[in-house]
Amino acid sequence: MKFKASFTDDGISLLDKRFLPALDKVGRVCHVYLTPTHAMLLHNLLGSAGPDGDGPQCVAQFAKDLLFRDYSVSSRDANRVAFSVDVALLQRALRSALAVHAQWPAAGDAPAAIQVKLVNKQTAGSRSAAPFLTFETKGARSAVVQDVPISKPLSRSDVARLQEALDAAQELPETLVQVPDLPQLQNLVDRLKNIGDLLTVNVTQYGDLHLQVSTSLVTVGSEFKRLRILGVRANAPVGDQNVSATTRMEMAVERGEALSVQVSMKHLVKSLQCHLAKPDCTFYGIAPNGACLTVIFQYFIPGTRVTDKSISFYCRLPVLDPGTN
Amino acid sequence: MSSSTTSGRGDDAPDLVCVLDCVQGMVDALSCVRWKRHQDAVVELSEHGVVVIVEESGCLQAKVYLKSELFVEYDYAAEGRPRFGLSLGLLVDCLNMFSVPGCASSVEIRYPGPDMQLLLKSVDSQDACMHAEIRTRIPDTVSWDYHFEHAGDTPVTFTVRSAILKESVDDLEWPGSSIQIQFQPNPPSVIFKGEGHGDLEIEFSYYANPDLLIAFQCDHEVSYRYRKIVSIEDLSLATEKKWRLQEIKKN
């Protein structure tokens, strides 16, 4: 089992400035999954009870060439390697690698790239070897080697489960609506969470996103209308503007033009932390049959409005009570 | 501004439909009397405005008057003065929702809803709409009526800056015993006395400093003794406080 690569400048700043801060907020430990074509950072894909496990699933997938040069990964399991790592430690290592790297004088040769590899080594004071992700950085006057402890590589069956979970997540919601302002949504949710722990989310084919918290004493909802739609769409029925938002949503669900799911407020708050990764667009949708609430973050190729296909970033929030509605 | 969708005055017209263009003031005022997370309140509606009454441990009562002039629109259609109980914390949290930066809009408050709820709804915002329904209770299930009797025809009141009052009450805590508040009409002054491990006397004189006692109303000398003055800290959000002191008699 081998892994060795050099970071590209864009790749390391993408991880340092965007993805690691966001993933750190979603959960302390994440899986790193390396395949011959992609590198992935994953949260909660191997939850104890599948998607109903202990939190939102979060997948950040990068084409290998975006993050790395001279990328080589090999294992007896179709050249796939997966292990778990503490996100904060990974971020610290990257930060300091970048700091050392920055010592290189502006003029002159380009600095040597930051190298990363998988090693198994015996540390002082321990009897057996342990796996590490090693970062090697050469600055102008110093060279720094950092070892970030990682878990033992995942077994062949766990890697297979990881891949299965990823494949299962490929099923896209039929209708996705674009939330124009993620910080605003976060602000709203921050206030909604004072009111209750259970959130009902409705997505209609008319481009409405409706969030509602209900307890025995209070019902509070917020409705975003006329959002951009991807996928299946329908025209909003005329004359339903006079009824309350809750009734309108119920009618849309009955007509089969909307889906409604209940998710945990805590999970939604966590998934909203993903806005730290500064996506260019964010879409919300409900997977077929109300399997989960999917949040898809889209990135553009810098300077264009063309989707960057080398980054795929999404969250899936487990549905708490699939029987409801 | 005509935002209410069912403003027709029929038999089913709601008791009150009012529109507030900025909730922040109301949130601040109500937060002053939110002494604990789960605070009950009684709301009384009238043609003059809305009164929110809270009480604590049967010894402290606060009223927030929201005059009808505060509202952009105030449609009162009830006979008598409808009263209902609700959770103040929920009301504040719900109102807070309407002050989310970026989607702040006018709020329509309506009572009662189909199930006697208090309904809040954002208006005049086309693409984002917020709504809330707060369940209300029959106020009589809570014993609110602490009889505030006048000690004479003129109620004894004084108005003082919150910061000064808070400081004084903090100081009065060290003698560690009861606190006496004494009113003198001549010269007009209010005296706070704490007795216990030591004595402390703080006098607010009406003539000494015009900024100290902003208003003073008392036609005879009177004094009251309190075991403890609570919740001053919470009220310190307000800039001025009017104190109306009477003997509290529980029925």
Coordinates of C-alpha atoms in Angstrom, one line a residue:
Chain A
M1 CA 0.0 0.0 0.0
K2 CA 1.7 3.2 -1.2
F3 CA 0.7 6.8 -1.6
K4 CA 2.9 9.6 -2.7
A5 CA 2.2 13.0 -4.3
S6 CA 3.2 16.6 -4.5
F7 CA 0.6 19.3 -3.9
T8 CA -0.2 21.8 -6.5
D9 CA -0.4 25.4 -5.3
D10 CA -4.1 25.7 -6.1
G11 CA -4.7 22.4 -4.4
I12 CA -3.1 23.2 -1.2
S13 CA -4.7 26.6 -0.9
L14 CA -8.1 25.1 -1.7
L15 CA -7.7 22.7 1.1
D16 CA -6.2 25.2 3.6
K17 CA -8.5 28.1 2.9
R18 CA -11.8 26.4 2.0
F19 CA -12.3 22.7 2.5
L20 CA -10.5 21.9 5.7
P21 CA -12.0 24.8 7.8
A22 CA -15.5 23.7 6.6
L23 CA -14.9 20.0 7.2
D24 CA -13.5 20.7 10.6
K25 CA -16.8 22.3 11.6
V26 CA -18.8 19.3 10.3
G27 CA -16.8 16.8 12.3
R28 CA -13.5 16.3 14.0
V29 CA -12.4 13.2 12.2
C30 CA -12.9 12.5 8.5
H31 CA -12.0 9.7 6.1
V32 CA -9.4 10.3 3.4
Y33 CA -10.1 8.1 0.4
L34 CA -7.7 7.9 -2.5
T35 CA -8.4 6.2 -5.7
P36 CA -6.3 6.2 -8.9
T37 CA -8.4 9.1 -10.3
H38 CA -9.7 11.0 -7.3
A39 CA -8.9 12.1 -3.7
M40 CA -11.8 12.5 -1.3
L41 CA -12.5 13.8 2.1
L42 CA -15.5 12.1 3.6
H43 CA -17.6 12.5 6.8
N44 CA -19.9 9.9 8.3
L45 CA -20.1 7.6 5.3
L46 CA -19.5 4.6 7.5
G47 CA -22.0 5.7 10.2
S48 CA -22.9 2.9 12.5
A49 CA -26.4 2.6 11.1
G50 CA -25.8 3.8 7.5
P51 CA -27.4 7.2 6.6
D52 CA -29.4 7.2 9.9
G53 CA -26.1 7.4 11.7
D54 CA -24.8 10.1 13.8
G55 CA -24.6 13.0 11.5
P56 CA -24.8 14.5 8.0
Q57 CA -22.8 12.8 5.3
C58 CA -20.4 15.1 3.7
V59 CA -18.4 14.3 0.6
A60 CA -15.7 16.5 -0.9
Q61 CA -14.2 14.9 -4.0
F62 CA -11.4 16.3 -6.1
A63 CA -9.9 15.1 -9.4
K64 CA -6.3 14.1 -8.6
D65 CA -4.8 16.6 -10.9
L66 CA -6.5 19.5 -9.1
L67 CA -4.8 18.8 -5.8
F68 CA -1.7 16.9 -6.8
R69 CA 1.2 16.4 -9.2
D70 CA 3.1 13.2 -9.6
Y71 CA 0.2 11.4 -7.9
S72 CA 0.7 7.7 -7.3
V73 CA -1.4 5.4 -5.2
S74 CA -1.2 1.7 -5.1
S75 CA -2.7 -1.1 -3.1
R76 CA -3.9 -4.7 -3.5
D77 CA -7.5 -3.4 -3.4
A78 CA -7.8 -1.9 -6.9
N79 CA -5.2 0.7 -6.0
R80 CA -7.6 2.3 -3.4
V81 CA -6.5 3.5 0.0
A82 CA -8.6 4.9 2.8
F83 CA -7.9 6.0 6.3
S84 CA -9.2 8.4 8.9
V85 CA -7.5 11.5 10.1
D86 CA -8.1 14.3 12.6
V87 CA -9.1 17.3 10.4
A88 CA -7.6 19.9 12.7
L89 CA -4.2 18.1 12.7
L90 CA -4.2 17.9 9.0
Q91 CA -5.0 21.6 8.7
R92 CA -2.2 22.5 11.2
A93 CA 0.3 20.4 9.2
L94 CA -0.8 22.1 5.9
R95 CA -0.6 25.5 7.5
S96 CA 2.9 25.1 8.8
A97 CA 4.0 23.5 5.5
L98 CA 2.7 26.5 3.7
A99 CA 4.5 28.8 6.1
V100 CA 7.8 27.1 5.6
H101 CA 7.1 27.1 1.9
A102 CA 6.5 30.8 1.9
Q103 CA 10.1 31.5 3.1
W104 CA 11.4 30.9 -0.3
P105 CA 12.6 34.2 -1.8
A106 CA 10.3 35.5 -4.5
A107 CA 13.1 35.8 -7.0
G108 CA 15.0 32.8 -8.2
D109 CA 13.9 29.2 -8.7
A110 CA 10.5 28.1 -7.9
P111 CA 10.4 26.4 -4.5
A112 CA 10.2 22.6 -4.3
A113 CA 6.6 21.4 -4.0
I114 CA 5.2 20.2 -0.7
Q115 CA 5.3 16.4 -0.8
V116 CA 2.9 14.1 1.0
K117 CA 3.2 10.4 1.5
L118 CA 2.0 7.5 3.5
V119 CA 4.5 6.0 5.8
N120 CA 4.6 3.4 8.5
K121 CA 7.2 4.3 11.1
Q122 CA 8.1 3.6 14.7
T123 CA 8.1 6.6 16.9
A124 CA 10.3 7.2 19.9
G125 CA 8.8 5.4 22.9
S126 CA 6.6 3.1 21.0
R127 CA 7.3 -0.5 20.2
S128 CA 5.3 -1.0 17.1
A129 CA 5.2 1.0 13.9
A130 CA 2.2 3.3 13.3
P131 CA 0.9 4.8 10.1
F132 CA 1.4 8.5 9.4
L133 CA 0.7 11.0 6.6
T134 CA 4.1 12.7 6.1
F135 CA 4.4 16.2 4.8
E136 CA 7.9 17.3 3.5
T137 CA 8.5 20.9 2.9
K138 CA 11.6 22.6 1.7
G139 CA 12.0 26.3 2.6
A140 CA 14.9 28.6 1.8
R141 CA 16.8 27.9 4.9
S142 CA 15.0 24.9 6.4
A143 CA 13.3 21.7 5.5
V144 CA 10.5 20.5 7.6
V145 CA 9.0 17.0 7.9
Q146 CA 5.7 16.6 9.7
D147 CA 4.0 13.4 10.6
V148 CA 0.3 13.5 11.0
P149 CA -1.0 10.3 12.8
I150 CA -3.7 8.5 10.9
S151 CA -5.8 5.4 11.5
K152 CA -4.8 2.1 10.2
P153 CA -5.8 1.8 6.6
L154 CA -9.4 0.7 6.2
S155 CA -9.9 -3.0 5.5
R156 CA -10.9 -4.1 2.1
S157 CA -14.5 -4.6 3.2
D158 CA -14.7 -1.1 4.8
V159 CA -13.3 0.4 1.6
A160 CA -16.0 -1.5 -0.3
R161 CA -18.7 -0.1 2.0
L162 CA -17.3 3.4 1.5
Q163 CA -17.5 3.0 -2.2
E164 CA -21.0 1.6 -2.0
A165 CA -22.1 4.6 0.1
L166 CA -20.6 6.9 -2.4
D167 CA -22.3 5.1 -5.3
A168 CA -25.6 5.2 -3.4
A169 CA -25.2 9.0 -3.1
Q170 CA -25.1 9.4 -6.8
E171 CA -28.9 9.4 -7.0
L172 CA -29.7 13.0 -7.4
P173 CA -32.9 14.7 -6.3
E174 CA -35.4 15.3 -9.2
T175 CA -35.7 18.9 -8.3
L176 CA -33.0 21.1 -6.9
V177 CA -33.5 24.7 -5.9
Q178 CA -30.7 27.3 -5.6
V179 CA -30.4 29.1 -2.3
P180 CA -29.0 32.5 -3.3
D181 CA -27.5 33.6 0.0
L182 CA -26.1 30.9 2.3
P183 CA -25.0 33.2 5.1
Q184 CA -28.6 34.6 5.2
L185 CA -30.0 31.1 5.5
Q186 CA -27.5 30.3 8.2
N187 CA -28.6 33.4 10.1
L188 CA -32.2 32.3 9.8
V189 CA -31.4 28.8 10.9
D190 CA -29.4 30.1 13.9
R191 CA -32.6 31.8 15.1
L192 CA -34.8 28.9 14.2
K193 CA -32.8 26.5 16.3
N194 CA -33.8 28.4 19.5
I195 CA -37.3 27.3 18.8
G196 CA -37.1 23.6 18.1
D197 CA -34.9 20.7 17.2
L198 CA -36.9 19.2 14.4
L199 CA -37.1 20.9 11.0
T200 CA -39.5 20.2 8.2
V201 CA -38.0 21.0 4.8
N202 CA -40.2 21.2 1.7
V203 CA -38.8 21.6 -1.8
T204 CA -41.4 22.2 -4.5
Q205 CA -41.1 22.0 -8.3
Y206 CA -42.2 25.7 -8.5
G207 CA -38.9 26.7 -6.9
D208 CA -39.9 27.2 -3.3
L209 CA -37.9 26.1 -0.3
H210 CA -39.9 26.0 2.9
L211 CA -38.3 25.5 6.3
Q212 CA -40.6 24.9 9.3
V213 CA -40.1 24.2 13.0
S214 CA -43.1 23.0 14.9
T215 CA -43.5 22.3 18.6
S216 CA -46.6 21.9 20.7
L217 CA -46.6 25.6 21.4
V218 CA -45.3 27.2 18.2
T219 CA -45.0 26.8 14.5
V220 CA -42.4 29.0 12.7
G221 CA -41.7 28.8 9.0
S222 CA -39.8 30.6 6.4
E223 CA -40.4 30.3 2.7
F224 CA -38.1 31.3 -0.1
K225 CA -40.0 31.6 -3.4
R226 CA -39.1 31.8 -7.0
L227 CA -35.7 30.2 -6.6
R228 CA -33.7 28.9 -9.6
I229 CA -34.7 25.3 -10.4
L230 CA -32.5 22.5 -11.7
G231 CA -34.3 19.4 -12.9
V232 CA -38.0 18.7 -12.8
R233 CA -40.2 21.9 -12.6
A234 CA -43.8 22.7 -12.6
N235 CA -45.9 25.9 -12.8
A236 CA -47.3 27.0 -9.5
P237 CA -51.1 26.7 -9.5
V238 CA -52.8 30.0 -9.9
G239 CA -54.6 31.4 -6.9
D240 CA -52.8 29.6 -4.1
Q241 CA -51.1 32.8 -3.0
N242 CA -53.9 33.6 -0.6
V243 CA -53.6 30.5 1.6
S244 CA -51.0 30.1 4.3
A245 CA -47.5 28.8 3.4
T246 CA -48.1 25.6 5.4
T247 CA -51.3 24.8 3.5
R248 CA -49.7 25.6 0.2
M249 CA -46.9 23.2 0.9
E250 CA -49.3 20.5 1.9
M251 CA -51.3 21.0 -1.3
A252 CA -48.1 20.8 -3.4
V253 CA -47.1 17.5 -1.6
E254 CA -50.5 16.1 -2.3
R255 CA -50.3 17.0 -6.0
G256 CA -46.9 15.2 -6.1
E257 CA -45.1 18.5 -7.0
A258 CA -43.2 18.7 -3.8
L259 CA -41.4 16.6 -1.3
S260 CA -41.2 17.1 2.4
V261 CA -38.8 15.6 4.9
Q262 CA -37.9 16.1 8.6
V263 CA -34.3 16.6 9.5
S264 CA -32.5 17.4 12.7
M265 CA -31.8 21.1 13.2
K266 CA -28.3 20.1 14.5
H267 CA -27.5 18.4 11.2
L268 CA -28.7 21.3 9.2
V269 CA -26.6 23.7 11.3
K270 CA -23.6 21.5 10.7
S271 CA -24.1 21.2 7.0
L272 CA -24.4 25.0 6.7
Q273 CA -20.9 25.2 8.0
C274 CA -19.9 24.1 4.6
H275 CA -20.4 27.6 3.4
L276 CA -16.9 28.1 4.9
A277 CA -15.7 26.3 1.7
K278 CA -17.1 29.3 -0.2
P279 CA -19.0 27.5 -2.9
D280 CA -20.2 29.5 -5.9
C281 CA -23.7 28.1 -5.8
T282 CA -25.7 26.0 -3.4
F283 CA -28.7 23.8 -4.2
Y284 CA -31.1 22.0 -2.0
G285 CA -33.1 19.0 -3.0
I286 CA -34.8 16.0 -1.6
A287 CA -33.7 12.6 -2.8
P288 CA -36.4 10.4 -4.5
N289 CA -38.8 8.9 -1.9
G290 CA -37.6 11.4 0.7
A291 CA -34.5 9.3 1.3
C292 CA -32.5 12.3 2.5
L293 CA -32.0 16.0 2.1
T294 CA -29.2 16.7 -0.3
V295 CA -27.2 19.9 -0.4
I296 CA -25.0 20.3 -3.4
F297 CA -22.3 22.9 -3.6
Q298 CA -21.2 24.0 -7.0
Y299 CA -17.8 25.5 -8.0
F300 CA -17.0 27.5 -11.1
I301 CA -13.8 27.4 -13.0
P302 CA -12.2 30.7 -11.7
G303 CA -13.2 33.7 -13.8
T304 CA -16.0 31.9 -15.6
R305 CA -19.6 30.7 -14.9
V306 CA -18.7 27.2 -16.0
T307 CA -19.0 24.4 -13.5
D308 CA -15.7 23.1 -12.3
K309 CA -16.2 19.3 -12.7
S310 CA -13.0 18.5 -10.9
I311 CA -14.6 19.4 -7.6
S312 CA -17.7 17.7 -6.3
F313 CA -18.9 18.7 -2.8
Y314 CA -22.2 17.7 -1.3
C315 CA -23.9 16.9 2.0
R316 CA -26.7 14.4 2.7
L317 CA -28.8 14.9 5.8
P318 CA -30.4 11.8 7.2
V319 CA -34.2 12.0 7.3
L320 CA -35.5 11.5 10.8
D321 CA -39.0 10.3 10.2
P322 CA -39.6 9.1 6.7
G323 CA -43.2 8.2 7.5
T324 CA -44.2 11.8 8.1
N325 CA -46.1 13.6 5.4
Chain B
M1 CA -50.2 50.5 3.5
S2 CA -52.7 47.8 2.9
S3 CA -51.1 44.5 3.6
S4 CA -53.8 42.6 5.5
T5 CA -55.4 40.2 3.1
T6 CA -58.7 39.8 4.9
S7 CA -59.3 43.2 6.2
G8 CA -63.1 43.0 5.8
R9 CA -64.9 43.6 9.0
G10 CA -67.2 40.6 9.3
D11 CA -68.1 38.6 12.3
D12 CA -65.0 36.6 11.8
A13 CA -62.8 39.7 11.7
P14 CA -59.8 39.1 14.0
D15 CA -59.6 41.1 17.2
L16 CA -56.4 42.7 16.1
V17 CA -54.4 43.1 13.0
C18 CA -51.4 45.3 13.3
V19 CA -48.3 45.9 11.3
L20 CA -44.9 46.7 12.7
D21 CA -42.2 48.0 10.3
C22 CA -39.3 47.1 12.5
V23 CA -39.4 44.5 15.2
Q24 CA -36.1 45.4 16.9
G25 CA -37.7 47.9 19.3
M26 CA -40.3 45.4 20.4
V27 CA -37.7 42.7 20.8
D28 CA -35.6 45.0 23.0
A29 CA -38.6 46.0 25.1
L30 CA -39.8 42.5 25.6
S31 CA -36.3 41.2 26.3
C32 CA -36.1 43.6 29.3
V33 CA -38.8 41.6 31.0
R34 CA -37.7 38.2 30.0
W35 CA -36.2 37.2 33.3
K36 CA -35.9 33.6 32.5
R37 CA -35.9 31.4 29.5
H38 CA -39.4 30.1 30.0
Q39 CA -41.3 33.1 31.0
D40 CA -45.0 33.3 30.9
A41 CA -46.7 36.5 29.9
V42 CA -50.3 37.8 29.6
V43 CA -51.1 40.0 26.6
E44 CA -53.9 42.5 26.8
L45 CA -55.2 44.1 23.6
S46 CA -57.1 47.4 23.5
E47 CA -57.8 50.2 21.1
H48 CA -54.8 52.1 22.6
G49 CA -52.3 49.4 22.1
V50 CA -50.9 46.1 23.4
V51 CA -49.9 45.5 27.0
V52 CA -47.6 42.6 27.9
I53 CA -47.6 41.7 31.5
V54 CA -45.1 39.4 33.2
E55 CA -44.8 38.5 36.9
E56 CA -42.2 36.6 38.9
S57 CA -42.6 34.7 42.1
G58 CA -45.8 36.6 43.0
C59 CA -43.8 39.6 44.0
L60 CA -42.7 41.4 40.9
Q61 CA -44.8 42.5 38.0
A62 CA -43.7 44.3 34.9
K63 CA -45.8 45.7 32.1
V64 CA -44.6 46.6 28.6
Y65 CA -46.9 49.1 26.9
L66 CA -46.8 49.0 23.1
K67 CA -48.9 52.0 22.1
S68 CA -50.9 51.8 18.9
E69 CA -48.8 54.6 17.4
L70 CA -45.8 52.3 17.4
F71 CA -47.5 50.3 14.7
V72 CA -47.7 51.3 11.0
E73 CA -51.2 49.9 11.0
Y74 CA -53.4 49.1 13.9
D75 CA -56.8 47.6 13.3
Y76 CA -58.6 46.8 16.5
A77 CA -62.0 45.2 16.2
A78 CA -62.7 43.5 19.5
E79 CA -65.2 44.4 22.1
G80 CA -63.9 44.5 25.6
R81 CA -60.2 43.8 26.1
P82 CA -59.1 40.4 24.9
R83 CA -56.5 38.8 27.1
F84 CA -54.4 35.8 26.4
G85 CA -51.4 34.0 27.9
L86 CA -48.4 32.9 26.0
S87 CA -44.7 32.1 26.4
L88 CA -42.8 35.3 26.3
G89 CA -39.6 33.5 25.4
L90 CA -41.3 32.1 22.3
L91 CA -42.7 35.4 21.3
V92 CA -39.3 37.1 21.6
D93 CA -37.6 34.2 19.6
C94 CA -40.2 34.4 16.9
L95 CA -40.0 38.1 16.6
N96 CA -36.3 37.8 16.4
M97 CA -36.7 35.7 13.3
F98 CA -38.2 38.6 11.5
S99 CA -35.1 40.7 12.1
V100 CA -32.7 38.5 10.2
P101 CA -30.4 40.9 8.3
G102 CA -31.0 40.9 4.7
C103 CA -34.6 39.8 4.9
A104 CA -35.9 42.3 7.4
S105 CA -39.4 43.3 6.5
S106 CA -42.6 44.5 8.1
V107 CA -44.4 42.1 10.3
E108 CA -48.1 41.6 10.5
I109 CA -49.4 40.5 13.9
R110 CA -52.9 39.0 14.0
Y111 CA -55.0 37.6 16.8
P112 CA -56.8 35.3 17.0
G113 CA -56.0 32.6 14.4
P114 CA -58.3 29.7 13.7
D115 CA -57.2 28.0 16.9
M116 CA -56.8 31.1 19.0
Q117 CA -53.1 31.4 18.0
L118 CA -51.2 34.6 17.7
L119 CA -50.1 34.8 14.1
L120 CA -47.0 36.6 12.8
K121 CA -46.3 37.0 9.2
S122 CA -43.8 39.0 7.2
V123 CA -45.4 41.2 4.6
D124 CA -44.2 43.2 1.6
S125 CA -41.4 40.9 0.8
Q126 CA -42.1 39.0 -2.4
D127 CA -39.6 36.2 -2.5
A128 CA -39.0 35.3 1.1
C129 CA -41.8 35.0 3.6
M130 CA -41.8 34.1 7.2
H131 CA -44.7 33.1 9.3
A132 CA -45.2 32.0 12.9
E133 CA -48.1 30.7 14.9
I134 CA -47.8 30.9 18.7
R135 CA -50.3 29.0 20.7
T136 CA -52.0 31.0 23.4
R137 CA -53.5 30.0 26.7
I138 CA -56.5 31.2 28.6
P139 CA -54.9 33.7 31.0
D140 CA -57.2 32.8 33.9
T141 CA -55.4 29.5 34.4
V142 CA -52.5 31.6 35.7
S143 CA -53.1 33.7 38.7
W144 CA -52.0 37.1 37.5
D145 CA -54.2 39.4 39.5
Y146 CA -52.0 40.8 42.1
H147 CA -53.9 43.6 43.4
F148 CA -52.0 46.8 43.0
E149 CA -53.8 49.2 45.3
H150 CA -53.2 52.8 45.4
A151 CA -52.1 54.2 48.7
G152 CA -54.2 57.3 48.1
D153 CA -55.4 58.9 45.0
T154 CA -52.1 59.6 43.5
P155 CA -50.0 56.6 42.8
V156 CA -46.5 56.9 44.2
T157 CA -44.1 56.8 41.3
F158 CA -40.6 57.9 40.3
T159 CA -38.6 57.6 37.2
V160 CA -34.9 57.2 37.3
R161 CA -32.0 56.3 34.9
S162 CA -31.5 52.5 34.9
A163 CA -27.8 52.6 35.3
I164 CA -28.0 54.7 38.5
L165 CA -30.7 52.5 39.9
K166 CA -28.8 49.4 39.2
E167 CA -25.7 50.8 40.8
S168 CA -27.6 51.8 43.9
V169 CA -29.3 48.4 44.3
D170 CA -25.9 46.6 43.8
D171 CA -24.5 48.8 46.6
L172 CA -27.4 48.1 48.8
E173 CA -26.7 44.4 48.6
W174 CA -23.7 44.5 51.0
P175 CA -25.5 45.1 54.2
G176 CA -27.2 41.8 53.5
S177 CA -30.6 42.5 54.8
S178 CA -33.9 44.0 53.8
I179 CA -34.1 47.2 51.8
Q180 CA -36.4 50.1 52.7
I181 CA -37.5 52.6 50.1
Q182 CA -38.8 55.9 51.6
F183 CA -40.6 58.7 49.8
Q184 CA -40.7 62.2 50.9
P185 CA -42.7 64.8 49.2
N186 CA -41.0 67.7 50.9
P187 CA -38.3 68.1 49.7
P188 CA -39.1 65.6 47.0
S189 CA -36.7 62.7 47.3
V190 CA -36.4 58.9 47.4
I191 CA -34.2 57.3 50.0
F192 CA -33.0 53.7 49.7
K193 CA -31.9 52.2 53.0
G194 CA -30.1 48.9 53.6
E195 CA -29.7 47.6 57.1
G196 CA -27.8 44.5 58.2
H197 CA -24.1 44.1 58.9
G198 CA -24.0 47.8 58.4
D199 CA -26.2 50.7 57.3
L200 CA -26.3 52.2 53.9
E201 CA -28.5 55.1 52.8
I202 CA -28.7 56.4 49.3
E203 CA -30.8 59.5 48.6
F204 CA -32.1 60.5 45.3
S205 CA -33.0 64.1 45.6
Y206 CA -35.3 65.6 43.0
Y207 CA -33.7 69.1 43.1
A208 CA -30.1 68.0 43.5
N209 CA -29.6 66.9 39.9
P210 CA -32.2 67.1 37.2
D211 CA -30.8 64.1 35.5
L212 CA -31.2 61.9 38.5
L213 CA -34.9 61.7 39.2
I214 CA -36.6 62.3 35.9
A215 CA -40.1 62.3 37.4
F216 CA -41.4 62.1 40.9
Q217 CA -45.0 61.7 42.1
C218 CA -45.8 61.5 45.8
D219 CA -48.1 63.6 48.0
H220 CA -47.4 62.1 51.4
E221 CA -44.5 60.5 53.1
V222 CA -44.5 56.7 52.7
S223 CA -42.0 53.9 53.0
Y224 CA -41.9 50.3 52.0
R225 CA -39.7 47.5 53.0
Y226 CA -38.5 44.8 50.6
R227 CA -36.7 41.6 51.4
K228 CA -34.9 41.7 48.1
I229 CA -35.0 43.7 44.9
V230 CA -34.7 41.3 42.1
S231 CA -34.3 41.5 38.4
I232 CA -32.8 44.9 38.3
E233 CA -30.0 43.5 36.1
D234 CA -32.5 42.3 33.5
L235 CA -34.2 45.6 33.4
S236 CA -30.9 47.5 32.9
L237 CA -31.5 47.2 29.1
A238 CA -34.0 49.9 29.4
T239 CA -32.7 53.4 29.6
E240 CA -35.2 54.8 32.1
K241 CA -37.3 53.0 34.6
K242 CA -40.5 54.2 36.2
W243 CA -41.1 52.7 39.5
R244 CA -44.5 52.5 40.9
L245 CA -44.5 51.3 44.5
Q246 CA -47.5 50.0 46.2
E247 CA -48.2 47.4 48.7
I248 CA -48.7 44.1 47.0
K249 CA -51.6 42.3 48.4
K250 CA -52.3 38.8 47.2
N251 CA -56.0 38.1 46.9

